[in-house]
Short mmCIF file of C-alpha atoms in Angstrom, two decimals:
data_model
loop_
_atom_site.label_atom_id
_atom_site.label_comp_id
_atom_site.label_asym_id
_atom_site.label_seq_id
_atom_site.Cartn_x
_atom_site.Cartn_y
_atom_site.Cartn_z
CA MET G 1 9.92 -31.16 -52.92
CA SER G 2 11.15 -29.30 -49.93
CA TYR G 3 8.78 -28.31 -47.16
CA LEU G 4 7.69 -24.83 -46.66
CA ILE G 5 8.55 -24.86 -43.05
CA GLU G 6 10.99 -27.49 -41.63
CA SER G 7 12.50 -27.40 -38.10
CA ASN G 8 14.97 -29.71 -36.48
CA HIS G 9 15.31 -30.05 -32.74
CA LEU G 10 14.21 -26.35 -32.36
CA SER G 11 14.39 -25.24 -28.88
CA LYS G 12 14.26 -21.94 -27.10
CA ASN G 13 15.01 -21.18 -23.45
CA PHE G 14 14.36 -17.78 -21.74
CA GLY G 15 16.86 -17.83 -18.87
CA ASN G 16 16.10 -21.10 -17.08
CA THR G 17 12.56 -21.38 -18.56
CA GLN G 18 12.18 -23.72 -21.49
CA ALA G 19 9.72 -22.05 -23.88
CA LEU G 20 10.12 -24.62 -26.66
CA THR G 21 11.72 -28.08 -26.58
CA ASP G 22 12.78 -30.17 -29.48
CA ILE G 23 10.24 -29.08 -32.12
CA ASN G 24 10.54 -31.09 -35.38
CA LEU G 25 7.98 -29.75 -37.73
CA ARG G 26 7.24 -30.40 -41.40
CA ILE G 27 4.72 -28.06 -43.05
CA GLU G 28 3.68 -28.27 -46.73
CA ARG G 29 2.40 -25.53 -49.01
CA GLY G 30 -1.24 -24.85 -49.65
CA ARG G 31 -2.45 -25.63 -46.19
CA ILE G 32 -4.46 -23.79 -43.47
CA ILE G 33 -2.97 -24.91 -40.19
CA GLY G 34 -4.18 -24.17 -36.73
CA LEU G 35 -1.50 -23.78 -34.15
CA LEU G 36 -3.46 -24.49 -30.99
CA GLY G 37 -2.63 -24.54 -27.32
CA PRO G 38 -3.34 -22.67 -24.09
CA ASN G 39 -1.61 -19.53 -23.02
CA GLY G 40 2.09 -20.16 -22.40
CA SER G 41 2.30 -23.22 -24.45
CA GLY G 42 4.93 -21.80 -26.82
CA LYS G 43 2.76 -20.70 -29.76
CA SER G 44 4.12 -17.13 -29.98
CA THR G 45 7.68 -18.30 -29.30
CA LEU G 46 7.45 -20.75 -32.32
CA ILE G 47 6.02 -18.04 -34.45
CA LYS G 48 8.70 -15.52 -33.50
CA LEU G 49 11.45 -18.09 -34.24
CA ILE G 50 10.05 -18.70 -37.72
CA ASN G 51 9.98 -14.89 -38.22
CA GLY G 52 13.54 -14.50 -36.94
CA LEU G 53 12.50 -12.14 -34.12
CA ILE G 54 14.31 -14.39 -31.67
CA THR G 55 17.00 -16.70 -32.19
CA PRO G 56 16.92 -20.44 -31.33
CA THR G 57 18.90 -21.77 -28.26
CA ILE G 58 19.34 -25.11 -30.08
CA GLY G 59 18.28 -26.41 -33.36
CA GLU G 60 17.32 -24.76 -36.63
CA VAL G 61 14.33 -23.68 -38.73
CA PHE G 62 14.09 -23.29 -42.44
CA ILE G 63 11.42 -21.53 -44.43
CA ASP G 64 11.41 -22.50 -48.08
CA GLY G 65 14.88 -23.89 -47.58
CA ASN G 66 16.39 -20.74 -45.93
CA GLU G 67 17.09 -19.81 -42.39
CA PRO G 68 15.15 -16.76 -41.31
CA GLY G 69 16.67 -13.75 -43.11
CA VAL G 70 15.97 -11.28 -45.92
CA GLU G 71 14.87 -14.08 -48.32
CA THR G 72 12.37 -15.58 -45.83
CA LYS G 73 10.98 -12.14 -44.83
CA LYS G 74 10.15 -11.49 -48.46
CA ILE G 75 7.69 -14.40 -48.53
CA ILE G 76 6.25 -14.41 -44.99
CA SER G 77 3.42 -12.09 -44.16
CA TYR G 78 3.20 -11.89 -40.42
CA LEU G 79 0.51 -10.56 -38.14
CA PRO G 80 1.74 -10.33 -34.52
CA GLU G 81 -0.57 -10.33 -31.60
CA ARG G 82 0.14 -6.77 -30.85
CA THR G 83 -0.02 -3.48 -32.67
CA TYR G 84 3.27 -2.94 -34.44
CA LEU G 85 2.39 0.17 -36.37
CA ASN G 86 3.52 3.58 -35.56
CA GLU G 87 0.68 5.37 -33.85
CA TRP G 88 0.94 8.79 -35.69
CA MET G 89 0.72 7.28 -39.11
CA ARG G 90 -2.13 7.65 -41.43
CA VAL G 91 -3.63 4.61 -43.25
CA ARG G 92 -2.29 6.04 -46.65
CA GLU G 93 1.17 6.25 -45.25
CA LEU G 94 0.96 2.70 -44.06
CA LEU G 95 0.04 1.58 -47.58
CA ASP G 96 3.07 3.59 -48.95
CA TYR G 97 5.18 1.89 -46.38
CA PHE G 98 4.14 -1.65 -47.17
CA GLY G 99 4.25 -0.96 -50.88
CA ASP G 100 7.80 0.23 -50.62
CA PHE G 101 9.16 -2.66 -48.63
CA TYR G 102 7.11 -5.66 -49.93
CA GLU G 103 7.13 -6.42 -53.57
CA ASP G 104 4.22 -8.67 -53.24
CA PHE G 105 1.97 -6.01 -51.61
CA ARG G 106 -1.27 -5.40 -53.58
CA ARG G 107 -2.42 -1.86 -52.88
CA GLU G 108 -5.76 -2.08 -54.74
CA ARG G 109 -6.65 -5.09 -52.67
CA ALA G 110 -5.98 -3.31 -49.40
CA GLU G 111 -7.84 -0.18 -50.52
CA THR G 112 -10.95 -2.28 -51.41
CA MET G 113 -10.95 -4.07 -48.05
CA LEU G 114 -10.44 -0.76 -46.19
CA LYS G 115 -13.39 0.71 -48.18
CA ASN G 116 -15.59 -2.22 -47.25
CA LEU G 117 -14.84 -1.56 -43.63
CA ASN G 118 -15.38 2.23 -43.93
CA ILE G 119 -11.82 2.97 -42.95
CA GLY G 120 -10.56 6.14 -44.52
CA LEU G 121 -7.19 6.53 -46.09
CA GLU G 122 -6.54 9.70 -44.24
CA ASP G 123 -7.56 8.22 -40.83
CA LYS G 124 -4.78 8.28 -38.22
CA LEU G 125 -4.06 5.14 -36.25
CA LYS G 126 -4.04 7.11 -33.09
CA THR G 127 -7.70 8.04 -33.28
CA MET G 128 -8.88 4.42 -34.15
CA SER G 129 -10.38 1.86 -31.64
CA LYS G 130 -8.23 -1.15 -30.76
CA GLY G 131 -10.54 -3.31 -32.97
CA THR G 132 -10.12 -1.04 -36.00
CA LYS G 133 -6.44 -0.97 -35.62
CA GLU G 134 -6.43 -4.78 -35.61
CA LYS G 135 -8.48 -4.79 -38.78
CA VAL G 136 -6.08 -2.37 -40.55
CA GLN G 137 -3.09 -4.51 -39.58
CA LEU G 138 -4.91 -7.62 -40.86
CA ILE G 139 -5.79 -5.94 -44.10
CA LEU G 140 -2.11 -4.92 -44.64
CA VAL G 141 -0.90 -8.45 -43.90
CA MET G 142 -3.55 -10.20 -46.10
CA SER G 143 -3.00 -7.78 -49.03
CA ARG G 144 0.36 -9.39 -49.69
CA ASP G 145 0.80 -12.34 -52.08
CA ALA G 146 2.89 -14.12 -49.70
CA SER G 147 3.83 -17.86 -49.61
CA LEU G 148 3.34 -18.03 -45.86
CA TYR G 149 0.90 -16.05 -43.73
CA ILE G 150 1.49 -16.32 -40.03
CA LEU G 151 -1.31 -14.87 -37.97
CA ASP G 152 -0.88 -14.79 -34.22
CA GLU G 153 -4.22 -14.56 -32.51
CA PRO G 154 -5.99 -12.71 -35.40
CA ILE G 155 -9.47 -12.98 -33.85
CA GLY G 156 -8.67 -12.55 -30.19
CA GLY G 157 -9.75 -8.96 -29.65
CA VAL G 158 -12.58 -8.28 -32.00
CA ASP G 159 -16.36 -8.66 -31.98
CA PRO G 160 -18.02 -11.70 -33.64
CA ALA G 161 -19.13 -9.71 -36.69
CA ALA G 162 -15.62 -8.56 -37.28
CA ARG G 163 -14.45 -12.09 -36.59
CA ASP G 164 -16.47 -13.36 -39.40
CA TYR G 165 -15.23 -10.68 -41.74
CA ILE G 166 -11.57 -11.47 -40.72
CA LEU G 167 -11.96 -15.27 -41.31
CA LYS G 168 -13.63 -14.44 -44.73
CA THR G 169 -10.72 -12.15 -45.49
CA ILE G 170 -8.18 -14.79 -44.64
CA ILE G 171 -9.91 -17.43 -46.77
CA GLY G 172 -10.59 -15.15 -49.58
CA ASN G 173 -7.17 -13.67 -49.94
CA TYR G 174 -4.62 -16.38 -50.02
CA ASN G 175 -3.71 -18.30 -53.14
CA GLU G 176 -3.68 -22.14 -53.39
CA ASN G 177 0.07 -22.48 -52.97
CA ALA G 178 0.27 -20.38 -49.85
CA THR G 179 0.06 -21.76 -46.40
CA VAL G 180 -1.60 -20.09 -43.45
CA LEU G 181 -0.37 -20.73 -39.97
CA LEU G 182 -2.94 -19.36 -37.57
CA SER G 183 -2.55 -19.42 -33.85
CA THR G 184 -5.58 -19.06 -31.55
CA HIS G 185 -7.29 -20.52 -28.53
CA LEU G 186 -10.77 -19.74 -29.99
CA ILE G 187 -11.01 -23.05 -31.73
CA ALA G 188 -14.69 -23.34 -32.42
CA ASP G 189 -14.59 -20.26 -34.52
CA ILE G 190 -11.96 -21.40 -36.91
CA GLU G 191 -12.44 -25.10 -36.86
CA ASN G 192 -14.22 -25.33 -40.21
CA ILE G 193 -11.49 -23.65 -42.20
CA LEU G 194 -8.51 -25.72 -40.90
CA ASP G 195 -6.83 -28.51 -42.91
CA GLU G 196 -4.34 -29.40 -40.09
CA VAL G 197 -3.90 -28.70 -36.52
CA ILE G 198 -0.73 -28.67 -34.35
CA PHE G 199 -1.36 -28.90 -30.57
CA LEU G 200 1.30 -27.40 -28.41
CA GLN G 201 1.72 -28.06 -24.70
CA TYR G 202 4.48 -27.03 -22.37
CA GLY G 203 6.59 -26.10 -25.25
CA GLN G 204 6.26 -29.34 -27.11
CA ILE G 205 4.17 -30.68 -29.99
CA ARG G 206 1.45 -32.80 -28.34
CA PHE G 207 0.25 -33.86 -31.86
CA HIS G 208 0.09 -32.72 -35.42
CA ALA G 209 -2.63 -34.18 -37.77
CA ALA G 210 -4.91 -33.49 -40.51
CA VAL G 211 -8.40 -32.35 -39.44
CA ASP G 212 -10.20 -34.93 -41.55
CA ASP G 213 -8.22 -37.70 -39.98
CA ILE G 214 -9.09 -36.54 -36.50
CA ARG G 215 -12.71 -36.35 -37.40
CA SER G 216 -12.85 -39.76 -39.04
CA LYS G 217 -10.53 -41.72 -36.76
CA GLU G 218 -11.45 -40.15 -33.36
CA GLY G 219 -14.99 -39.21 -34.30
CA LYS G 220 -14.53 -35.84 -32.52
CA SER G 221 -14.50 -32.19 -33.44
CA ILE G 222 -11.25 -30.29 -32.94
CA ASP G 223 -12.80 -28.34 -30.17
CA GLN G 224 -13.86 -31.50 -28.30
CA LEU G 225 -10.49 -32.93 -28.72
CA PHE G 226 -8.85 -29.74 -27.59
CA ARG G 227 -10.88 -29.70 -24.40
CA GLU G 228 -9.99 -33.25 -23.73
CA VAL G 229 -6.20 -32.86 -24.32
CA TYR G 230 -5.95 -29.76 -22.26
CA ARG G 231 -8.42 -30.70 -19.55
CA CYS G 232 -7.34 -28.98 -16.31
CA MET O 1 15.95 -0.89 -49.93
CA LEU O 2 18.45 1.43 -48.03
CA GLY O 3 17.08 4.46 -49.84
CA LYS O 4 13.58 3.48 -48.85
CA LEU O 5 14.65 2.92 -45.29
CA ILE O 6 16.32 6.40 -45.11
CA LYS O 7 13.20 7.93 -46.70
CA HIS O 8 10.83 6.56 -44.14
CA GLU O 9 13.22 7.17 -41.31
CA TRP O 10 13.46 10.79 -42.34
CA LYS O 11 9.66 11.13 -42.63
CA ALA O 12 9.22 9.59 -39.18
CA VAL O 13 11.51 12.05 -37.32
CA ALA O 14 11.23 15.21 -39.54
CA LYS O 15 7.69 16.04 -38.34
CA ILE O 16 8.60 16.63 -34.76
CA LEU O 17 12.14 17.72 -35.13
CA GLY O 18 11.28 20.05 -38.04
CA PHE O 19 8.67 21.62 -35.95
CA LEU O 20 10.97 22.03 -32.93
CA HIS O 21 13.73 23.70 -34.98
CA LEU O 22 11.39 26.01 -36.85
CA ALA O 23 10.07 27.01 -33.54
CA LEU O 24 13.58 27.76 -32.45
CA ILE O 25 14.16 30.07 -35.45
CA GLY O 26 10.67 31.64 -34.87
CA MET O 27 11.55 32.39 -31.30
CA ALA O 28 14.75 34.07 -32.33
CA VAL O 29 12.94 36.32 -34.85
CA LEU O 30 10.31 37.16 -32.22
CA GLY O 31 12.99 37.86 -29.63
CA LYS O 32 14.86 40.09 -32.05
CA ILE O 33 11.74 42.08 -32.73
CA LEU O 34 10.89 42.38 -29.09
CA VAL O 35 14.43 43.58 -28.23
CA SER O 36 14.51 46.04 -31.08
CA ILE O 37 11.44 47.76 -29.90
CA ASP O 38 12.42 50.56 -27.50
CA PHE O 39 11.14 49.59 -24.16
CA ILE O 40 10.81 52.00 -21.28
CA GLU O 41 14.09 51.72 -19.44
CA GLU O 42 12.39 50.33 -16.28
CA LEU O 43 11.18 47.26 -18.32
CA ASP O 44 14.65 46.16 -19.09
CA PHE O 45 14.13 43.06 -16.95
CA ILE O 46 11.85 41.81 -19.66
CA ARG O 47 14.76 41.55 -21.97
CA GLY O 48 16.66 39.68 -19.33
CA GLY O 49 13.75 37.30 -18.90
CA LEU O 50 13.42 36.79 -22.68
CA LEU O 51 17.02 35.99 -22.93
CA LEU O 52 16.77 33.41 -20.16
CA VAL O 53 13.75 31.80 -21.89
CA TYR O 54 15.75 31.73 -25.14
CA ILE O 55 18.81 30.06 -23.52
CA ILE O 56 16.75 27.41 -21.78
CA SER O 57 14.90 26.75 -24.93
CA VAL O 58 18.04 26.33 -27.02
CA MET O 59 19.38 23.89 -24.48
CA ALA O 60 16.13 21.97 -24.23
CA ILE O 61 15.86 21.61 -28.00
CA GLY O 62 19.53 20.53 -28.26
CA ILE O 63 19.28 17.93 -25.51
CA GLY O 64 15.76 17.00 -26.74
CA THR O 65 16.90 16.21 -30.22
CA HIS O 66 19.46 13.65 -28.87
CA ILE O 67 16.87 12.05 -26.67
CA PHE O 68 14.32 11.98 -29.32
CA LEU O 69 16.75 10.22 -31.78
CA ALA O 70 17.81 7.72 -29.15
CA MET O 71 14.20 6.91 -28.24
CA ARG O 72 13.31 6.65 -31.91
CA PHE O 73 15.91 3.90 -32.27
CA TYR O 74 14.72 2.08 -29.08
CA LYS O 75 10.96 2.27 -30.02
CA ASN O 76 11.37 1.37 -33.66
CA MET O 77 13.81 -1.45 -33.06
CA TYR O 78 13.18 -3.03 -29.76
CA THR O 79 9.45 -2.39 -28.73
CA ASP O 80 6.27 -3.36 -30.56
CA GLU O 81 7.34 -1.49 -33.66
CA GLY O 82 10.34 -3.76 -33.74
CA TYR O 83 7.93 -6.55 -34.85
CA LEU O 84 7.54 -4.72 -38.19
CA SER O 85 11.07 -3.34 -38.50
CA PHE O 86 12.64 -6.78 -38.00
CA THR O 87 10.23 -8.55 -40.38
CA LEU O 88 10.98 -6.15 -43.30
CA PRO O 89 13.11 -7.84 -45.90
CA VAL O 90 16.25 -5.77 -45.01
CA LYS O 91 19.46 -6.54 -43.13
CA PRO O 92 20.18 -5.27 -39.68
CA TRP O 93 23.08 -3.20 -40.91
CA GLN O 94 20.73 -1.35 -43.34
CA HIS O 95 18.48 -0.44 -40.39
CA LEU O 96 21.55 0.77 -38.47
CA ILE O 97 23.05 2.90 -41.29
CA SER O 98 19.69 4.42 -42.27
CA LYS O 99 19.08 5.49 -38.66
CA LEU O 100 22.59 6.69 -38.13
CA LEU O 101 22.62 8.84 -41.28
CA VAL O 102 19.27 10.47 -40.54
CA ALA O 103 20.25 11.11 -36.87
CA ALA O 104 23.57 12.57 -37.92
CA ALA O 105 21.81 14.86 -40.43
CA TRP O 106 19.42 16.06 -37.65
CA ILE O 107 22.21 16.80 -35.20
CA VAL O 108 24.01 18.87 -37.95
CA ILE O 109 20.69 20.58 -38.61
CA ASP O 110 20.31 21.23 -34.92
CA VAL O 111 23.65 22.97 -34.67
CA ILE O 112 22.98 25.06 -37.73
CA ALA O 113 19.57 26.13 -36.49
CA ILE O 114 21.05 27.17 -33.12
CA VAL O 115 23.88 29.20 -34.88
CA ILE O 116 21.30 30.86 -37.12
CA SER O 117 19.04 31.69 -34.22
CA VAL O 118 21.91 33.19 -32.37
CA PHE O 119 22.91 35.25 -35.46
CA ILE O 120 19.44 36.47 -35.69
CA LEU O 121 19.37 37.57 -32.11
CA VAL O 122 22.70 39.43 -32.11
CA MET O 123 22.52 40.82 -35.64
CA TYR O 124 23.29 44.49 -36.02
CA GLN O 125 23.96 46.82 -38.85
CA GLY O 126 27.41 46.49 -40.26
CA MET O 127 28.04 43.11 -38.65
CA TRP O 128 28.73 41.37 -42.02
CA GLN O 129 31.16 44.09 -42.98
CA GLU O 130 33.09 43.68 -39.75
CA MET O 131 33.17 39.90 -40.14
CA ALA O 132 34.43 40.22 -43.65
CA ASP O 133 37.21 42.62 -42.52
CA SER O 134 38.41 40.34 -39.75
CA LEU O 135 38.32 37.29 -42.07
CA GLY O 136 40.63 39.39 -44.39
CA THR O 137 43.02 40.03 -41.56
CA ILE O 138 43.21 36.38 -40.72
CA THR O 139 43.95 35.48 -44.34
CA GLU O 140 46.64 38.04 -44.52
CA ASN O 141 48.33 36.88 -41.37
CA SER O 142 47.96 33.21 -42.23
CA GLN O 143 50.22 33.61 -45.22
CA GLU O 144 53.05 33.83 -42.81
CA ILE O 145 52.15 30.65 -40.98
CA THR O 146 52.83 27.25 -42.63
CA TRP O 147 50.22 24.72 -43.82
CA LYS O 148 49.71 23.45 -40.31
CA PRO O 149 46.69 25.49 -39.36
CA LEU O 150 44.83 23.97 -42.35
CA VAL O 151 45.73 20.42 -41.38
CA ILE O 152 44.60 21.23 -37.84
CA GLY O 153 41.37 22.68 -39.01
CA VAL O 154 40.60 19.55 -41.10
CA GLU O 155 41.54 17.24 -38.32
CA THR O 156 39.30 19.23 -35.87
CA LEU O 157 36.43 19.03 -38.28
CA LEU O 158 36.93 15.27 -38.91
CA GLU O 159 37.17 14.74 -35.08
CA ALA O 160 33.85 16.75 -34.59
CA PHE O 161 32.11 14.73 -37.29
CA PHE O 162 33.18 11.31 -36.13
CA GLY O 163 32.68 12.40 -32.52
CA MET O 164 29.05 12.96 -33.43
CA ILE O 165 28.76 9.60 -35.24
CA MET O 166 30.34 7.97 -32.22
CA THR O 167 27.84 9.68 -29.85
CA ILE O 168 24.89 8.27 -31.87
CA LEU O 169 26.45 4.85 -32.06
CA MET O 170 26.99 5.00 -28.30
CA TYR O 171 23.20 5.59 -27.77
CA TYR O 172 22.47 2.64 -30.16
CA PHE O 173 25.04 0.39 -28.49
CA SER O 174 23.72 1.20 -24.88
CA ILE O 175 20.14 0.52 -26.09
CA SER O 176 21.06 -2.70 -27.82
CA VAL O 177 23.10 -4.02 -24.93
CA GLY O 178 20.24 -3.13 -22.64
CA GLN O 179 18.12 -5.57 -24.61
CA LEU O 180 20.22 -8.41 -23.46
CA PHE O 181 18.85 -7.98 -19.88
CA LYS O 182 15.76 -9.97 -18.87
CA THR O 183 14.03 -7.09 -17.22
CA HIS O 184 14.34 -3.30 -16.85
CA LYS O 185 15.85 -3.06 -20.27
CA LEU O 186 15.54 0.67 -20.62
CA LEU O 187 17.06 1.29 -17.18
CA ALA O 188 19.90 -1.10 -18.03
CA SER O 189 20.51 0.94 -21.27
CA VAL O 190 20.75 4.21 -19.28
CA VAL O 191 23.27 2.60 -16.88
CA ILE O 192 25.36 1.16 -19.64
CA PHE O 193 25.32 4.57 -21.36
CA VAL O 194 26.70 6.29 -18.22
CA VAL O 195 29.36 3.58 -17.71
CA THR O 196 30.37 3.65 -21.34
CA PHE O 197 30.52 7.48 -21.32
CA ASN O 198 32.84 7.50 -18.29
CA VAL O 199 35.05 4.67 -19.64
CA LEU O 200 35.43 6.77 -22.84
CA ARG O 201 36.52 9.78 -20.62
CA ILE O 202 39.11 7.69 -18.75
CA ILE O 203 40.53 6.48 -22.05
CA SER O 204 40.59 10.06 -23.24
CA VAL O 205 42.59 11.16 -20.30
CA ILE O 206 45.10 8.35 -20.73
CA VAL O 207 45.45 9.23 -24.52
CA THR O 208 45.90 12.90 -23.55
CA GLY O 209 48.69 11.80 -21.10
CA ILE O 210 50.43 9.87 -23.76
CA ALA O 211 50.23 12.72 -26.15
CA MET O 212 51.61 15.08 -23.63
CA TYR O 213 54.39 12.81 -22.80
CA ALA O 214 55.20 12.49 -26.37
CA SER O 215 55.27 16.28 -26.75
CA ILE O 216 57.82 16.67 -24.01
CA ASN O 217 59.91 14.12 -25.73
CA GLY O 218 60.69 15.53 -28.99
CA MET O 219 57.74 17.63 -30.31
CA ASP O 220 58.89 21.10 -30.50
CA ASN O 221 55.91 23.42 -30.66
CA VAL O 222 52.20 23.80 -29.82
CA ASN O 223 51.09 23.09 -33.39
CA ASN O 224 52.77 19.78 -33.38
CA PHE O 225 51.26 18.91 -29.99
CA TYR O 226 47.74 19.86 -31.10
CA LEU O 227 48.17 17.92 -34.29
CA SER O 228 49.20 14.77 -32.56
CA PHE O 229 46.62 15.24 -29.82
CA VAL O 230 43.79 15.64 -32.17
CA GLY O 231 45.09 12.80 -34.29
CA MET O 232 45.17 10.46 -31.40
CA GLY O 233 41.68 11.55 -30.50
CA LEU O 234 40.47 10.87 -33.98
CA VAL O 235 42.05 7.30 -33.89
CA GLN O 236 40.32 6.66 -30.59
CA THR O 237 36.98 7.93 -31.76
CA LEU O 238 37.10 5.85 -34.95
CA ALA O 239 38.06 2.72 -32.90
CA PHE O 240 34.93 3.29 -30.73
CA CYS O 241 32.69 3.83 -33.71
CA VAL O 242 33.83 0.35 -34.97
CA ILE O 243 33.34 -1.24 -31.61
CA PHE O 244 29.80 0.17 -31.12
CA TRP O 245 28.86 -0.65 -34.69
CA CYS O 246 29.93 -4.14 -34.51
CA SER O 247 28.26 -4.73 -31.19
CA CYS O 248 24.95 -3.37 -32.39
CA GLN O 249 25.22 -5.51 -35.59
CA TYR O 250 25.98 -8.61 -33.55
CA ILE O 251 23.06 -8.15 -31.13
CA MET O 252 20.64 -7.32 -33.92
CA THR O 253 21.64 -10.43 -35.85
CA LYS O 254 22.49 -13.00 -33.32
CA ARG O 255 20.99 -12.10 -29.99
CA LEU O 256 17.71 -10.48 -31.01
CA ASN O 257 15.10 -11.22 -28.35
CA LEU O 258 11.89 -9.26 -28.89
CA GLU O 259 9.47 -9.81 -26.14
#
């Protein structure tokens, strides 16, 4: 069986800066994977390459056997670390938009989640707080039946209560065959839900292992290990 | 998918541009009413003032429409919104064509709205009758002329249409090339636009020169000259449409670098 994500010698330079160097990655289906690393380690660059938002300098990446393109965009649900929605749109219009372009968008699921968070369909993004906007965006992304969810810093900017809700949403809304790739530097919060971790440093994979293996072999929590690996 | 892109593109720009153009028509109606009311002779300067406000508004809305459409492309493709646009399951050329068609439609609407508003302002009793009469005179006279005026008319219309398409594509081209710069991308886009605009003008002058030279050597009358002049202009415009389109397509597919 082919891997869900496979990259060969994937590298990206921005001018003279090497953002990613020789990434060889194999990711299977049905996993929750933490993409961990300090700021500037290349997390977002890797995510953008998988989404086709930037093009590799060297190497290649395949998602479900295809290079980034229309076919891969149909099966990836991506939450960037910024607000990518048009400010003047209402929640209802956003649901129309996602429903029009993504066949796997489940509108009822989105409406239920919005209701749980007391976000009205007629609310305008412009009038929302930053945290609420992030929640709307996460709901839109998690309301798709995608094969691959890529969430870039989904819990960075919200309060702990919202953080819990978001993690619950992530775990509660993906099917068994889907993989969730989640980038963050807040490890302690997500440690319990991860199957695998990928540690990035200076644009390279420091290591990639199953969480259970790390716990049993190293006898450490991911958070402890992270602090050791990235000790300043 | 293309239909959906066009639908959402239309919705995104129609709110603001629709409002602006309705306001333009509304202003013309208001102006007409104010002008029709008999003012005291001494207050004539008010009419002058109103006319000035009107002219400035027409210019502002005309230029504003172009800037708004160019900015819409920039924002929706190359800023944070690009993260959504470029992760939709559509091809870059579909983004390009949907934005191009909607922008072209709005520029046509813009011209029509300005013409309508001018008509509203200058309208007087018997105007339509006079226009119909003069149209009749033209038709009568034109029977004596050959088919050439018709060809020239069609050519001029085509030139105007593709000139508009080229202008929009030139905005998209400048913005897309600006994205290849590491910093000051928007500033770079403006500089590229100014440079491209002037290069186009220089090429135009050369083409006109060639057309004039050709007319001295063999072309016998003004009609022929105009025909070949507009024809060459059209070829030049179409060539630039293709160059701009392909460049945008290339940058959006192979050189995309969203920050």
